[in-house]
Coordinates of C-alpha atoms in Angstrom, one line a residue:
M1 CA -27.3 -64.3 -101.1
R2 CA -30.5 -63.3 -102.7
V3 CA -31.1 -60.4 -100.3
T4 CA -27.6 -59.1 -100.9
S5 CA -28.1 -59.4 -104.7
N6 CA -31.4 -57.5 -104.5
R7 CA -29.9 -54.8 -102.4
L8 CA -26.9 -54.4 -104.7
A9 CA -29.3 -54.3 -107.7
S10 CA -31.3 -51.5 -106.1
L11 CA -28.1 -49.4 -106.1
N12 CA -27.6 -49.8 -109.9
D13 CA -29.2 -46.4 -110.8
T14 CA -28.0 -44.7 -107.6
E15 CA -25.2 -42.2 -107.9
L16 CA -23.0 -42.3 -104.8
D17 CA -20.3 -40.0 -103.6
A18 CA -18.6 -42.7 -101.6
V19 CA -18.6 -46.4 -101.0
V20 CA -17.2 -47.6 -97.6
I21 CA -16.2 -51.2 -97.3
G22 CA -16.2 -52.5 -93.7
G23 CA -19.0 -51.9 -91.1
G24 CA -16.8 -51.8 -88.1
M25 CA -15.9 -48.8 -85.9
A26 CA -13.7 -47.1 -88.5
G27 CA -15.9 -47.8 -91.6
A28 CA -19.1 -46.9 -89.8
G29 CA -17.5 -43.7 -88.5
V30 CA -16.2 -42.7 -91.9
A31 CA -19.6 -43.4 -93.5
R32 CA -21.3 -41.4 -90.7
D33 CA -19.0 -38.4 -91.1
L34 CA -19.4 -38.3 -94.8
A35 CA -23.2 -38.5 -94.6
L36 CA -23.2 -35.7 -92.0
R37 CA -21.3 -33.6 -94.5
G38 CA -24.0 -34.2 -97.1
A39 CA -22.4 -37.0 -99.1
S40 CA -24.4 -39.9 -100.4
V41 CA -22.8 -43.0 -99.0
A42 CA -23.2 -46.8 -99.2
L43 CA -21.7 -48.9 -96.4
F44 CA -20.9 -52.5 -97.1
E45 CA -20.0 -55.2 -94.5
K46 CA -19.4 -58.9 -95.4
G47 CA -20.8 -60.1 -92.0
D48 CA -22.6 -58.5 -89.2
F49 CA -21.8 -54.9 -88.3
A50 CA -19.1 -54.6 -85.7
S51 CA -18.5 -58.3 -85.7
G52 CA -14.8 -58.2 -86.5
T53 CA -12.1 -56.2 -84.7
S54 CA -14.6 -53.8 -83.2
S55 CA -16.2 -56.6 -81.2
K56 CA -12.9 -57.6 -79.8
S57 CA -11.7 -54.3 -78.5
S58 CA -10.5 -53.6 -74.9
K59 CA -13.3 -51.0 -74.8
L60 CA -10.8 -48.5 -73.4
I61 CA -10.9 -44.9 -74.6
H62 CA -7.5 -43.6 -73.7
G63 CA -6.0 -40.3 -74.3
G64 CA -2.5 -41.6 -74.8
L65 CA -0.9 -41.0 -71.4
R66 CA 2.1 -43.2 -72.4
Y67 CA 2.8 -41.0 -75.4
L68 CA 3.8 -38.2 -73.1
E69 CA 7.0 -40.2 -72.4
L70 CA 7.8 -39.9 -76.2
A71 CA 6.9 -36.2 -76.1
D72 CA 4.2 -36.7 -78.7
F73 CA 2.1 -33.9 -77.4
K74 CA 0.2 -33.5 -80.7
L75 CA -1.0 -37.2 -80.6
V76 CA -2.0 -36.9 -76.9
R77 CA -4.0 -33.7 -77.5
E78 CA -5.7 -35.2 -80.5
S79 CA -6.5 -38.4 -78.6
L80 CA -7.9 -36.4 -75.7
R81 CA -10.0 -34.3 -78.1
E82 CA -11.4 -37.4 -79.8
K83 CA -12.1 -38.9 -76.3
K84 CA -14.1 -35.8 -75.5
T85 CA -16.0 -36.1 -78.8
L86 CA -17.1 -39.6 -77.9
E87 CA -18.2 -38.5 -74.4
R88 CA -20.3 -35.8 -76.1
L89 CA -21.8 -37.9 -78.8
A90 CA -22.4 -41.1 -76.8
P91 CA -22.7 -40.2 -73.1
H92 CA -24.9 -43.2 -72.6
L93 CA -22.1 -45.5 -73.6
V94 CA -19.1 -43.8 -72.0
R95 CA -18.1 -44.2 -68.3
P96 CA -15.1 -43.0 -66.4
L97 CA -12.6 -45.8 -65.7
P98 CA -10.1 -45.3 -62.9
F99 CA -6.4 -46.4 -63.2
L100 CA -3.8 -46.9 -60.5
V101 CA -0.2 -46.6 -61.5
P102 CA 1.9 -48.0 -58.6
V103 CA 5.4 -46.7 -58.3
Y104 CA 8.1 -48.9 -56.6
R105 CA 11.5 -48.0 -55.2
G106 CA 14.1 -48.2 -58.0
A107 CA 11.6 -48.1 -60.8
A108 CA 12.6 -46.3 -64.0
R109 CA 9.4 -44.3 -63.9
G110 CA 9.6 -42.6 -60.5
L111 CA 6.9 -40.8 -58.5
I112 CA 8.0 -37.3 -59.8
K113 CA 7.8 -38.5 -63.4
V114 CA 4.4 -40.0 -62.8
R115 CA 3.1 -36.9 -61.1
L116 CA 4.5 -34.6 -63.9
G117 CA 3.0 -36.9 -66.6
M118 CA -0.4 -37.0 -65.0
W119 CA -0.4 -33.2 -64.4
L120 CA 0.5 -32.6 -68.1
Y121 CA -2.1 -35.1 -69.2
D122 CA -4.7 -33.3 -67.2
R123 CA -3.7 -29.9 -68.6
L124 CA -3.9 -31.2 -72.2
T125 CA -7.4 -32.5 -71.6
P126 CA -9.9 -30.1 -73.3
G127 CA -13.0 -28.9 -71.5
K128 CA -12.2 -30.4 -68.1
T129 CA -13.7 -28.7 -65.1
T130 CA -11.8 -30.5 -62.3
E131 CA -8.5 -32.3 -61.9
R132 CA -8.9 -35.9 -62.8
Y133 CA -5.8 -37.2 -61.2
R134 CA -4.1 -37.6 -57.8
V135 CA -0.8 -38.9 -56.5
L136 CA -1.5 -41.2 -53.6
T137 CA 0.7 -42.2 -50.6
P138 CA 1.4 -45.9 -50.3
A139 CA -1.2 -46.3 -47.6
A140 CA -3.9 -44.6 -49.7
A141 CA -3.0 -46.7 -52.8
L142 CA -3.2 -49.9 -50.7
A143 CA -6.5 -48.8 -49.2
L144 CA -7.9 -48.2 -52.7
V145 CA -6.6 -51.4 -54.2
P146 CA -5.6 -53.9 -51.5
G147 CA -4.1 -56.3 -54.0
V148 CA -1.3 -54.0 -54.9
Q149 CA 2.2 -55.2 -53.9
A150 CA 3.1 -53.3 -50.7
K151 CA 6.8 -54.1 -50.7
D152 CA 8.9 -51.1 -51.8
L153 CA 5.7 -49.1 -52.8
R154 CA 6.6 -45.4 -52.9
G155 CA 3.1 -44.2 -54.0
A156 CA 0.8 -44.3 -56.9
G157 CA -0.7 -42.2 -59.6
Y158 CA -4.5 -42.3 -59.8
Y159 CA -6.3 -41.0 -62.9
F160 CA -9.3 -41.6 -65.1
D161 CA -9.6 -42.5 -68.8
D162 CA -12.9 -43.8 -70.1
L163 CA -14.6 -47.1 -70.9
L164 CA -16.8 -47.5 -74.0
L165 CA -19.5 -49.9 -72.7
Y166 CA -20.8 -51.3 -76.1
P167 CA -18.5 -50.1 -78.9
E168 CA -20.6 -52.1 -81.5
R169 CA -23.5 -49.8 -80.8
L170 CA -21.6 -46.9 -82.3
C171 CA -21.6 -48.8 -85.6
L172 CA -25.4 -49.0 -85.9

């Protein structure tokens, strides 16, 4: 506690533009953004940085493909834009992550809907240079992921989102 008290005491005569409570992904991101805009900022965390929710993340950086079904194009575009920002700011931490979406006979989400959704998702992606999706035949899907259930398989969507290898490193 002495270290904390000394550090707090050292801020007594410091005029700050902002104080951010919480040194996880959101708090550290807000503090960084404010500092980059010229604000004087203090960031406080009760434990270790990124030790709470940020350390328990799925590490998935998704652009919101499922929100296309809700026609929330604004949210999808914003998510894809933020995903691109992370790729640009932390290329050493971001890796492509392939996804397979199997489509079975009688499913509510048929192959045409999956194809259209992935095509639209791809078109909404800013700064892309190549298509990052494909629609696979049942044989191609099974060759790619042999554990997929073959019975009634009509095909599959195959696309990429991203994986954030060590999200806690963005907080430091």
